[in-house]
PDB file of C-alpha atoms and ligand atoms in Angstrom:
ATOM      1  CA  UNK A 168      -5.202 -19.753 -10.996  1.00  0.00           C
ATOM      2  CA  UNK A 169      -5.251 -23.136  -9.479  1.00  0.00           C
ATOM      3  CA  UNK A 170      -7.716 -24.611  -7.043  1.00  0.00           C
ATOM      4  CA  UNK A 171      -6.850 -26.867  -4.152  1.00  0.00           C
ATOM      5  CA  UNK A 172      -9.277 -29.175  -2.352  1.00  0.00           C
ATOM      6  CA  UNK A 173     -10.488 -27.882   0.970  1.00  0.00           C
ATOM      7  CA  UNK A 174     -12.047 -29.390   4.041  1.00  0.00           C
ATOM      8  CA  UNK A 175     -14.763 -27.318   5.685  1.00  0.00           C
ATOM      9  CA  UNK A 176     -16.862 -27.547   8.804  1.00  0.00           C
ATOM     10  CA  UNK A 177     -20.393 -26.134   8.702  1.00  0.00           C
ATOM     11  CA  UNK A 178     -23.383 -25.891  11.046  1.00  0.00           C
ATOM     12  CA  UNK A 179     -26.944 -26.012   9.669  1.00  0.00           C
ATOM     13  CA  UNK A 180     -28.969 -22.931  10.722  1.00  0.00           C
ATOM     14  CA  UNK A 181     -31.669 -25.113  12.327  1.00  0.00           C
ATOM     15  CA  UNK A 182     -32.043 -22.694  15.249  1.00  0.00           C
ATOM     16  CA  UNK A 183     -31.021 -19.529  13.408  1.00  0.00           C
ATOM     17  CA  UNK A 184     -32.661 -16.308  14.600  1.00  0.00           C
ATOM     18  CA  UNK A 185     -31.819 -12.709  15.333  1.00  0.00           C
ATOM     19  CA  UNK A 186     -32.710 -12.475  19.012  1.00  0.00           C
ATOM     20  CA  UNK A 187     -30.054 -10.027  20.192  1.00  0.00           C
ATOM     21  CA  UNK A 188     -27.900  -7.345  18.548  1.00  0.00           C
ATOM     22  CA  UNK A 189     -24.141  -7.688  18.906  1.00  0.00           C
ATOM     23  CA  UNK A 190     -23.225  -6.017  15.620  1.00  0.00           C
ATOM     24  CA  UNK A 191     -24.845  -3.152  13.678  1.00  0.00           C
ATOM     25  CA  UNK A 192     -26.476  -5.477  11.121  1.00  0.00           C
ATOM     26  CA  UNK A 193     -28.617  -7.249  13.707  1.00  0.00           C
ATOM     27  CA  UNK A 194     -32.102  -5.919  14.421  1.00  0.00           C
ATOM     28  CA  UNK A 195     -34.224  -8.292  16.514  1.00  0.00           C
ATOM     29  CA  UNK A 196     -37.344  -6.365  15.422  1.00  0.00           C
ATOM     30  CA  UNK A 197     -36.810  -7.329  11.788  1.00  0.00           C
ATOM     31  CA  UNK A 198     -38.202 -10.769  10.927  1.00  0.00           C
ATOM     32  CA  UNK A 199     -35.977 -13.517   9.557  1.00  0.00           C
ATOM     33  CA  UNK A 200     -37.177 -16.402   7.439  1.00  0.00           C
ATOM     34  CA  UNK A 201     -35.483 -19.431   8.939  1.00  0.00           C
ATOM     35  CA  UNK A 202     -36.673 -21.815   6.227  1.00  0.00           C
ATOM     36  CA  UNK A 203     -35.139 -19.543   3.613  1.00  0.00           C
ATOM     37  CA  UNK A 204     -31.950 -19.264   5.669  1.00  0.00           C
ATOM     38  CA  UNK A 205     -31.687 -23.060   5.690  1.00  0.00           C
ATOM     39  CA  UNK A 206     -32.320 -23.291   1.933  1.00  0.00           C
ATOM     40  CA  UNK A 207     -29.685 -20.624   1.225  1.00  0.00           C
ATOM     41  CA  UNK A 208     -27.211 -22.356   3.523  1.00  0.00           C
ATOM     42  CA  UNK A 209     -27.913 -25.698   1.784  1.00  0.00           C
ATOM     43  CA  UNK A 210     -27.077 -24.035  -1.517  1.00  0.00           C
ATOM     44  CA  UNK A 211     -23.760 -22.803  -0.108  1.00  0.00           C
ATOM     45  CA  UNK A 212     -22.960 -26.294   1.169  1.00  0.00           C
ATOM     46  CA  UNK A 213     -23.854 -27.860  -2.200  1.00  0.00           C
ATOM     47  CA  UNK A 214     -21.630 -25.317  -3.951  1.00  0.00           C
ATOM     48  CA  UNK A 215     -18.627 -26.514  -1.953  1.00  0.00           C
ATOM     49  CA  UNK A 216     -19.414 -30.161  -2.679  1.00  0.00           C
ATOM     50  CA  UNK A 217     -19.775 -29.434  -6.394  1.00  0.00           C
ATOM     51  CA  UNK A 218     -16.359 -27.786  -6.325  1.00  0.00           C
ATOM     52  CA  UNK A 219     -14.941 -31.031  -4.950  1.00  0.00           C
ATOM     53  CA  UNK A 220     -14.432 -29.896  -1.365  1.00  0.00           C
ATOM     54  CA  UNK A 221     -15.288 -31.941   1.730  1.00  0.00           C
ATOM     55  CA  UNK A 222     -17.866 -30.627   4.185  1.00  0.00           C
ATOM     56  CA  UNK A 223     -18.204 -31.940   7.739  1.00  0.00           C
ATOM     57  CA  UNK A 224     -21.200 -31.003   9.829  1.00  0.00           C
ATOM     58  CA  UNK A 225     -21.418 -30.059  13.479  1.00  0.00           C
ATOM     59  CA  UNK A 226     -24.759 -30.600  15.206  1.00  0.00           C
ATOM     60  CA  UNK A 227     -26.546 -27.266  15.789  1.00  0.00           C
ATOM     61  CA  UNK A 228     -27.652 -26.606  19.363  1.00  0.00           C
ATOM     62  CA  UNK A 229     -30.938 -24.990  20.402  1.00  0.00           C
ATOM     63  CA  UNK A 230     -30.558 -21.596  22.070  1.00  0.00           C
ATOM     64  CA  UNK A 231     -27.453 -20.737  20.021  1.00  0.00           C
ATOM     65  CA  UNK A 232     -28.899 -18.835  17.048  1.00  0.00           C
ATOM     66  CA  UNK A 233     -25.468 -17.692  15.782  1.00  0.00           C
ATOM     67  CA  UNK A 234     -23.902 -21.164  15.814  1.00  0.00           C
ATOM     68  CA  UNK A 235     -24.345 -21.308  12.024  1.00  0.00           C
ATOM     69  CA  UNK A 236     -21.313 -19.004  11.843  1.00  0.00           C
ATOM     70  CA  UNK A 237     -18.783 -21.832  12.019  1.00  0.00           C
ATOM     71  CA  UNK A 238     -15.855 -19.577  11.124  1.00  0.00           C
ATOM     72  CA  UNK A 239     -16.078 -18.320  14.696  1.00  0.00           C
ATOM     73  CA  UNK A 240     -15.769 -21.836  16.100  1.00  0.00           C
ATOM     74  CA  UNK A 241     -11.962 -22.197  15.993  1.00  0.00           C
ATOM     75  CA  UNK A 242      -8.846 -21.605  13.940  1.00  0.00           C
ATOM     76  CA  UNK A 243      -7.342 -24.764  12.451  1.00  0.00           C
ATOM     77  CA  UNK A 244      -3.925 -24.732  10.773  1.00  0.00           C
ATOM     78  CA  UNK A 245      -1.498 -27.601  10.125  1.00  0.00           C
ATOM     79  CA  UNK A 246      -3.871 -30.002  11.850  1.00  0.00           C
ATOM     80  CA  UNK A 247      -3.809 -27.980  15.084  1.00  0.00           C
ATOM     81  CA  UNK A 248      -6.745 -26.067  16.510  1.00  0.00           C
ATOM     82  CA  UNK A 249      -6.937 -22.970  18.662  1.00  0.00           C
ATOM     83  CA  UNK A 250     -10.226 -22.871  20.550  1.00  0.00           C
ATOM     84  CA  UNK A 251     -12.240 -19.690  20.760  1.00  0.00           C
ATOM     85  CA  UNK A 252     -13.464 -17.464  23.549  1.00  0.00           C
ATOM     86  CA  UNK A 253     -16.331 -15.209  22.515  1.00  0.00           C
ATOM     87  CA  UNK A 254     -16.519 -11.586  23.540  1.00  0.00           C
ATOM     88  CA  UNK A 255     -20.298 -11.642  23.877  1.00  0.00           C
ATOM     89  CA  UNK A 256     -21.930 -13.909  26.491  1.00  0.00           C
ATOM     90  CA  UNK A 257     -24.742 -14.836  24.080  1.00  0.00           C
ATOM     91  CA  UNK A 258     -22.299 -16.915  22.023  1.00  0.00           C
ATOM     92  CA  UNK A 259     -20.181 -18.330  24.868  1.00  0.00           C
ATOM     93  CA  UNK A 260     -21.650 -21.845  24.775  1.00  0.00           C
ATOM     94  CA  UNK A 261     -20.670 -22.311  21.140  1.00  0.00           C
ATOM     95  CA  UNK A 262     -17.001 -22.490  22.127  1.00  0.00           C
ATOM     96  CA  UNK A 263     -17.100 -25.874  23.942  1.00  0.00           C
ATOM     97  CA  UNK A 264     -19.331 -27.348  21.226  1.00  0.00           C
ATOM     98  CA  UNK A 265     -16.762 -26.579  18.520  1.00  0.00           C
ATOM     99  CA  UNK A 266     -13.874 -27.585  20.776  1.00  0.00           C
ATOM    100  CA  UNK A 267     -15.471 -30.976  21.484  1.00  0.00           C
ATOM    101  CA  UNK A 268     -16.177 -31.581  17.795  1.00  0.00           C
ATOM    102  CA  UNK A 269     -12.563 -30.868  16.858  1.00  0.00           C
ATOM    103  CA  UNK A 270     -11.210 -33.066  19.644  1.00  0.00           C
ATOM    104  CA  UNK A 271     -13.435 -35.919  18.576  1.00  0.00           C
ATOM    105  CA  UNK A 272     -12.317 -35.434  14.995  1.00  0.00           C
ATOM    106  CA  UNK A 273      -8.736 -35.882  16.197  1.00  0.00           C
ATOM    107  CA  UNK A 274      -7.441 -32.318  16.097  1.00  0.00           C
ATOM    108  CA  UNK A 275      -5.271 -31.412  19.097  1.00  0.00           C
ATOM    109  CA  UNK A 276      -6.948 -28.329  20.589  1.00  0.00           C
ATOM    110  CA  UNK A 277      -5.133 -25.488  22.345  1.00  0.00           C
ATOM    111  CA  UNK A 278      -7.333 -23.728  24.873  1.00  0.00           C
ATOM    112  CA  UNK A 279      -8.076 -20.057  24.299  1.00  0.00           C
ATOM    113  CA  UNK A 280      -6.353 -17.733  26.769  1.00  0.00           C
ATOM    114  CA  UNK A 281      -7.887 -14.497  25.531  1.00  0.00           C
ATOM    115  CA  UNK A 282     -10.960 -13.384  23.619  1.00  0.00           C
ATOM    116  CA  UNK A 283     -10.650 -14.634  20.049  1.00  0.00           C
ATOM    117  CA  UNK A 284     -13.411 -15.407  17.576  1.00  0.00           C
ATOM    118  CA  UNK A 285     -11.555 -17.890  15.410  1.00  0.00           C
ATOM    119  CA  UNK A 286     -11.419 -17.426  11.681  1.00  0.00           C
ATOM    120  CA  UNK A 287     -13.648 -14.401  11.989  1.00  0.00           C
ATOM    121  CA  UNK A 288     -10.447 -12.562  12.925  1.00  0.00           C
ATOM    122  CA  UNK A 289      -7.622 -14.949  11.924  1.00  0.00           C
ATOM    123  CA  UNK A 290      -6.995 -15.428   8.205  1.00  0.00           C
ATOM    124  CA  UNK A 291      -4.175 -17.488   6.711  1.00  0.00           C
ATOM    125  CA  UNK A 292      -2.472 -16.051   3.650  1.00  0.00           C
ATOM    126  CA  UNK A 293       0.645 -17.867   2.510  1.00  0.00           C
ATOM    127  CA  UNK A 294       2.922 -18.152   5.559  1.00  0.00           C
ATOM    128  CA  UNK A 295       1.250 -15.316   7.428  1.00  0.00           C
ATOM    129  CA  UNK A 296      -1.622 -15.175   9.802  1.00  0.00           C
ATOM    130  CA  UNK A 297      -3.511 -11.901   9.428  1.00  0.00           C
ATOM    131  CA  UNK A 298      -5.224 -11.045  12.693  1.00  0.00           C
ATOM    132  CA  UNK A 299      -7.946  -8.490  13.270  1.00  0.00           C
ATOM    133  CA  UNK A 300      -8.648  -6.623  16.479  1.00  0.00           C
ATOM    134  CA  UNK A 301     -10.692  -3.628  17.564  1.00  0.00           C
ATOM    135  CA  UNK A 302     -14.140  -5.120  18.067  1.00  0.00           C
ATOM    136  CA  UNK A 303     -13.939  -8.815  18.999  1.00  0.00           C
ATOM    137  CA  UNK A 304     -10.597 -10.653  19.093  1.00  0.00           C
ATOM    138  CA  UNK A 305      -8.193  -9.154  21.631  1.00  0.00           C
ATOM    139  CA  UNK A 306      -4.681  -8.132  20.749  1.00  0.00           C
ATOM    140  CA  UNK A 307      -3.315 -10.552  23.357  1.00  0.00           C
ATOM    141  CA  UNK A 308      -4.866 -13.433  21.424  1.00  0.00           C
ATOM    142  CA  UNK A 309      -2.726 -12.542  18.401  1.00  0.00           C
ATOM    143  CA  UNK A 310       0.491 -13.243  20.320  1.00  0.00           C
ATOM    144  CA  UNK A 311      -0.978 -16.512  21.588  1.00  0.00           C
ATOM    145  CA  UNK A 312      -1.916 -17.573  18.045  1.00  0.00           C
ATOM    146  CA  UNK A 313       1.625 -16.879  16.898  1.00  0.00           C
ATOM    147  CA  UNK A 314       2.952 -19.239  19.582  1.00  0.00           C
ATOM    148  CA  UNK A 315       0.374 -21.943  18.814  1.00  0.00           C
ATOM    149  CA  UNK A 316       0.805 -21.928  15.047  1.00  0.00           C
ATOM    150  CA  UNK A 317       4.399 -20.753  14.634  1.00  0.00           C
ATOM    151  CA  UNK A 318       3.408 -18.375  11.907  1.00  0.00           C
ATOM    152  CA  UNK A 319       4.132 -14.660  11.841  1.00  0.00           C
ATOM    153  CA  UNK A 320       1.034 -12.804  12.935  1.00  0.00           C
ATOM    154  CA  UNK A 321       0.226  -9.453  11.391  1.00  0.00           C
ATOM    155  CA  UNK A 322      -2.043  -7.408  13.626  1.00  0.00           C
ATOM    156  CA  UNK A 323      -4.633  -5.295  11.807  1.00  0.00           C
ATOM    157  CA  UNK A 324      -6.796  -2.672  13.517  1.00  0.00           C
ATOM    158  CA  UNK A 325     -10.430  -2.625  12.464  1.00  0.00           C
ATOM    159  CA  UNK A 326     -12.106   0.760  12.840  1.00  0.00           C
ATOM    160  CA  UNK A 327     -15.637   0.472  11.405  1.00  0.00           C
ATOM    161  CA  UNK A 328     -18.201  -1.376  13.576  1.00  0.00           C
ATOM    162  CA  UNK A 329     -20.016  -2.587  10.434  1.00  0.00           C
ATOM    163  CA  UNK A 330     -16.863  -4.561   9.619  1.00  0.00           C
ATOM    164  CA  UNK A 331     -16.344  -5.932  13.099  1.00  0.00           C
ATOM    165  CA  UNK A 332     -14.578  -9.166  12.133  1.00  0.00           C
ATOM    166  CA  UNK A 333     -11.554  -9.275   9.848  1.00  0.00           C
ATOM    167  CA  UNK A 334     -13.390 -11.652   7.493  1.00  0.00           C
ATOM    168  CA  UNK A 335     -15.987  -8.965   6.775  1.00  0.00           C
ATOM    169  CA  UNK A 336     -13.301  -6.495   5.635  1.00  0.00           C
ATOM    170  CA  UNK A 337     -10.688  -8.711   3.979  1.00  0.00           C
ATOM    171  CA  UNK A 338     -10.826 -11.844   1.846  1.00  0.00           C
ATOM    172  CA  UNK A 339      -7.955 -14.222   1.143  1.00  0.00           C
ATOM    173  CA  UNK A 340      -8.093 -15.144  -2.536  1.00  0.00           C
ATOM    174  CA  UNK A 341      -4.922 -17.199  -2.877  1.00  0.00           C
ATOM    175  CA  UNK A 342      -1.493 -17.586  -1.241  1.00  0.00           C
ATOM    176  CA  UNK A 343      -0.397 -14.114  -2.354  1.00  0.00           C
ATOM    177  CA  UNK A 344      -3.641 -12.291  -3.063  1.00  0.00           C
ATOM    178  CA  UNK A 345      -6.152 -10.571  -0.851  1.00  0.00           C
ATOM    179  CA  UNK A 346      -9.119  -8.289  -1.425  1.00  0.00           C
ATOM    180  CA  UNK A 347     -10.040  -5.701   1.199  1.00  0.00           C
ATOM    181  CA  UNK A 348     -11.883  -2.534   2.086  1.00  0.00           C
ATOM    182  CA  UNK A 349      -9.146  -0.014   2.967  1.00  0.00           C
ATOM    183  CA  UNK A 350     -11.339   2.287   5.037  1.00  0.00           C
ATOM    184  CA  UNK A 351     -12.283  -0.561   7.396  1.00  0.00           C
ATOM    185  CA  UNK A 352      -8.705  -0.380   8.757  1.00  0.00           C
ATOM    186  CA  UNK A 353      -6.698   2.180  10.708  1.00  0.00           C
ATOM    187  CA  UNK A 354      -4.220   4.298   8.724  1.00  0.00           C
ATOM    188  CA  UNK A 355      -1.295   2.251  10.026  1.00  0.00           C
ATOM    189  CA  UNK A 356      -2.934  -1.040   9.135  1.00  0.00           C
ATOM    190  CA  UNK A 357      -3.780   0.257   5.650  1.00  0.00           C
ATOM    191  CA  UNK A 358      -0.083   1.043   5.211  1.00  0.00           C
ATOM    192  CA  UNK A 359       0.844  -2.485   6.364  1.00  0.00           C
ATOM    193  CA  UNK A 360      -1.582  -4.016   3.871  1.00  0.00           C
ATOM    194  CA  UNK A 361      -0.259  -1.852   1.021  1.00  0.00           C
ATOM    195  CA  UNK A 362       3.286  -2.897   1.890  1.00  0.00           C
ATOM    196  CA  UNK A 363       2.544  -6.625   2.099  1.00  0.00           C
ATOM    197  CA  UNK A 364       0.016  -6.796  -0.738  1.00  0.00           C
ATOM    198  CA  UNK A 365       0.714  -4.043  -3.262  1.00  0.00           C
ATOM    199  CA  UNK A 366      -1.377  -5.880  -5.876  1.00  0.00           C
ATOM    200  CA  UNK A 367      -4.399  -6.455  -3.665  1.00  0.00           C
ATOM    201  CA  UNK A 368      -7.909  -6.028  -4.986  1.00  0.00           C
ATOM    202  CA  UNK A 369      -9.578  -3.121  -3.219  1.00  0.00           C
ATOM    203  CA  UNK A 370     -13.302  -3.417  -2.740  1.00  0.00           C
ATOM    204  CA  UNK A 371     -15.904  -0.659  -2.773  1.00  0.00           C
ATOM    205  CA  UNK A 372     -17.960   0.120   0.298  1.00  0.00           C
ATOM    206  CA  UNK A 373     -21.050  -1.144  -1.555  1.00  0.00           C
ATOM    207  CA  UNK A 374     -19.457  -4.531  -2.237  1.00  0.00           C
ATOM    208  CA  UNK A 375     -18.174  -4.800   1.328  1.00  0.00           C
ATOM    209  CA  UNK A 376     -21.624  -3.872   2.665  1.00  0.00           C
ATOM    210  CA  UNK A 377     -23.034  -6.705   0.556  1.00  0.00           C
ATOM    211  CA  UNK A 378     -20.572  -8.952   2.478  1.00  0.00           C
ATOM    212  CA  UNK A 379     -18.577  -9.428  -0.704  1.00  0.00           C
ATOM    213  CA  UNK A 380     -15.365  -9.704   1.303  1.00  0.00           C
ATOM    214  CA  UNK A 381     -16.858 -12.498   3.348  1.00  0.00           C
ATOM    215  CA  UNK A 382     -15.731 -14.777   0.547  1.00  0.00           C
ATOM    216  CA  UNK A 383     -14.383 -18.331   0.458  1.00  0.00           C
ATOM    217  CA  UNK A 384     -11.728 -19.044  -2.140  1.00  0.00           C
ATOM    218  CA  UNK A 385     -10.020 -22.297  -3.088  1.00  0.00           C
ATOM    219  CA  UNK A 386      -7.390 -20.374  -5.058  1.00  0.00           C
ATOM    220  CA  UNK A 387      -9.502 -20.243  -8.206  1.00  0.00           C
ATOM    221  CA  UNK A 388     -13.216 -20.365  -7.377  1.00  0.00           C
ATOM    222  CA  UNK A 389     -14.322 -17.548  -5.114  1.00  0.00           C
ATOM    223  CA  UNK A 390     -17.687 -18.104  -3.440  1.00  0.00           C
ATOM    224  CA  UNK A 391     -19.165 -14.727  -2.492  1.00  0.00           C
ATOM    225  CA  UNK A 392     -22.572 -13.049  -2.144  1.00  0.00           C
ATOM    226  CA  UNK A 393     -24.212 -12.602  -5.516  1.00  0.00           C
ATOM    227  CA  UNK A 394     -24.969  -8.963  -4.613  1.00  0.00           C
ATOM    228  CA  UNK A 395     -21.232  -8.074  -4.641  1.00  0.00           C
ATOM    229  CA  UNK A 396     -21.081  -7.720  -8.409  1.00  0.00           C
ATOM    230  CA  UNK A 397     -18.300  -5.121  -8.587  1.00  0.00           C
ATOM    231  CA  UNK A 398     -15.960  -7.373  -6.659  1.00  0.00           C
ATOM    232  CA  UNK A 399     -16.967 -10.372  -8.790  1.00  0.00           C
ATOM    233  CA  UNK A 400     -16.060  -8.393 -11.914  1.00  0.00           C
ATOM    234  CA  UNK A 401     -12.691  -7.357 -10.475  1.00  0.00           C
ATOM    235  CA  UNK A 402     -11.914 -10.981  -9.587  1.00  0.00           C
ATOM    236  CA  UNK A 403     -12.965 -12.225 -13.016  1.00  0.00           C
ATOM    237  CA  UNK A 404     -10.669  -9.669 -14.665  1.00  0.00           C
ATOM    238  CA  UNK A 405      -7.799 -11.170 -12.686  1.00  0.00           C
ATOM    239  CA  UNK A 406      -8.559 -14.673 -13.881  1.00  0.00           C
ATOM    240  CA  UNK A 407     -10.494 -15.993 -10.881  1.00  0.00           C
ATOM    241  CA  UNK A 408     -13.860 -17.663 -11.109  1.00  0.00           C
ATOM    242  CA  UNK A 409     -16.397 -15.933  -8.838  1.00  0.00           C
ATOM    243  CA  UNK A 410     -19.474 -17.936  -7.820  1.00  0.00           C
ATOM    244  CA  UNK A 411     -22.376 -15.911  -6.420  1.00  0.00           C
ATOM    245  CA  UNK A 412     -24.559 -17.265  -3.618  1.00  0.00           C
ATOM    246  CA  UNK A 413     -27.492 -15.562  -1.920  1.00  0.00           C
ATOM    247  CA  UNK A 414     -27.356 -15.566   1.882  1.00  0.00           C
ATOM    248  CA  UNK A 415     -29.750 -12.661   2.420  1.00  0.00           C
ATOM    249  CA  UNK A 416     -31.267 -14.149   5.588  1.00  0.00           C
ATOM    250  CA  UNK A 417     -27.949 -14.837   7.309  1.00  0.00           C
ATOM    251  CA  UNK A 418     -26.829 -11.334   6.449  1.00  0.00           C
ATOM    252  CA  UNK A 419     -29.502 -10.068   8.843  1.00  0.00           C
ATOM    253  CA  UNK A 420     -27.236 -11.467  11.585  1.00  0.00           C
ATOM    254  CA  UNK A 421     -24.182  -9.847  10.038  1.00  0.00           C
ATOM    255  CA  UNK A 422     -22.852 -12.944   8.282  1.00  0.00           C
ATOM    256  CA  UNK A 423     -22.017 -14.235   4.816  1.00  0.00           C
ATOM    257  CA  UNK A 424     -20.467 -17.301   3.164  1.00  0.00           C
ATOM    258  CA  UNK A 425     -17.126 -17.146   4.988  1.00  0.00           C
ATOM    259  CA  UNK A 426     -18.812 -16.757   8.370  1.00  0.00           C
ATOM    260  CA  UNK A 427     -20.646 -20.045   7.726  1.00  0.00           C
ATOM    261  CA  UNK A 428     -17.440 -21.882   6.876  1.00  0.00           C
ATOM    262  CA  UNK A 429     -14.578 -23.075   9.072  1.00  0.00           C
ATOM    263  CA  UNK A 430     -11.628 -24.364   7.089  1.00  0.00           C
ATOM    264  CA  UNK A 431      -9.937 -27.421   8.585  1.00  0.00           C
ATOM    265  CA  UNK A 432      -6.335 -27.101   7.410  1.00  0.00           C
ATOM    266  CA  UNK A 433      -4.034 -30.076   7.641  1.00  0.00           C
ATOM    267  CA  UNK A 434      -5.202 -33.509   8.588  1.00  0.00           C
ATOM    268  CA  UNK A 435      -6.236 -34.570  12.038  1.00  0.00           C
ATOM    269  CA  UNK A 436      -4.269 -37.208  13.986  1.00  0.00           C
TER     270      UNK A 436
HETATM  271  N1  LIG B  14     -24.121 -12.473  14.646  1.00  0.00           N
HETATM  272  C1  LIG B  14     -22.778 -12.977  14.632  1.00  0.00           C
HETATM  273  C2  LIG B  14     -21.902 -12.144  15.553  1.00  0.00           C
HETATM  274  O1  LIG B  14     -22.103 -10.950  15.621  1.00  0.00           O
HETATM  275  C3  LIG B  14     -22.239 -12.961  13.243  1.00  0.00           C
HETATM  276  C4  LIG B  14     -20.884 -13.598  13.126  1.00  0.00           C
HETATM  277  C5  LIG B  14     -20.312 -13.513  11.750  1.00  0.00           C
HETATM  278  N2  LIG B  14     -19.149 -14.274  11.646  1.00  0.00           N
HETATM  279  C6  LIG B  14     -18.025 -13.907  11.019  1.00  0.00           C
HETATM  280  N3  LIG B  14     -17.077 -14.764  10.875  1.00  0.00           N
HETATM  281  N4  LIG B  14     -17.849 -12.671  10.601  1.00  0.00           N
HETATM  282  O2  LIG B  14     -21.034 -12.626  16.212  1.00  0.00           O
END
């Protein structure tokens, strides 16, 4: 199992809150501890730095409580970025903020033509781009992503609203290995995943509900919620090195480590 250095973009949860409900985890009546959210996020950021990765920061904007979920800010592969278009109006203004950051950082940005929520629904595994649809990213966006990135896109149908983004139901562990919750996918998509990844790790519903599949792997170290202990054990048995982090406050918005992390693949101009 060998780790490669990664470059991530993150957004401090300075204005984090649960003020609206756009997924089943969000309950605006339930209090969130923003200070704790920031401390937990800082710990995640430190974990990446300790692993030798680079973390860039985008300035959080007031009035955008979900902007901490940087994975939804874009998809960046081979130094090229595809901008996002959010399904829900509450998050719409995040899209230009991420697009501007990437442009200023020197990444050529392709405009979004259809609803797509970035790495929430687009995951790179080896040469493939796995693409989720059903709740957020539209199917039309998958075809656009294939044109932009020149990688074969595999469409996967999500069927459980609790696992509304692909990155809540499936984790990329290394170039050939994924972990996923089978029942979060349609029967046809489960068959596709079995065909492409016969040796995949399958997660339990309990681990997926702990956001265990919202994991960030560098090929060896897998950063995942500390509560997903069954998945951590399965990964350890396969020779990976799971690292547990606690993001209990961000989970109240339906997010975990991967949601907070946008990978910048390939160098900018
Ligand atoms: N509250 C946010 C939303 O519903 C959470 C986004 C989580 N991000 C992710 N990549 N799964 O849009």
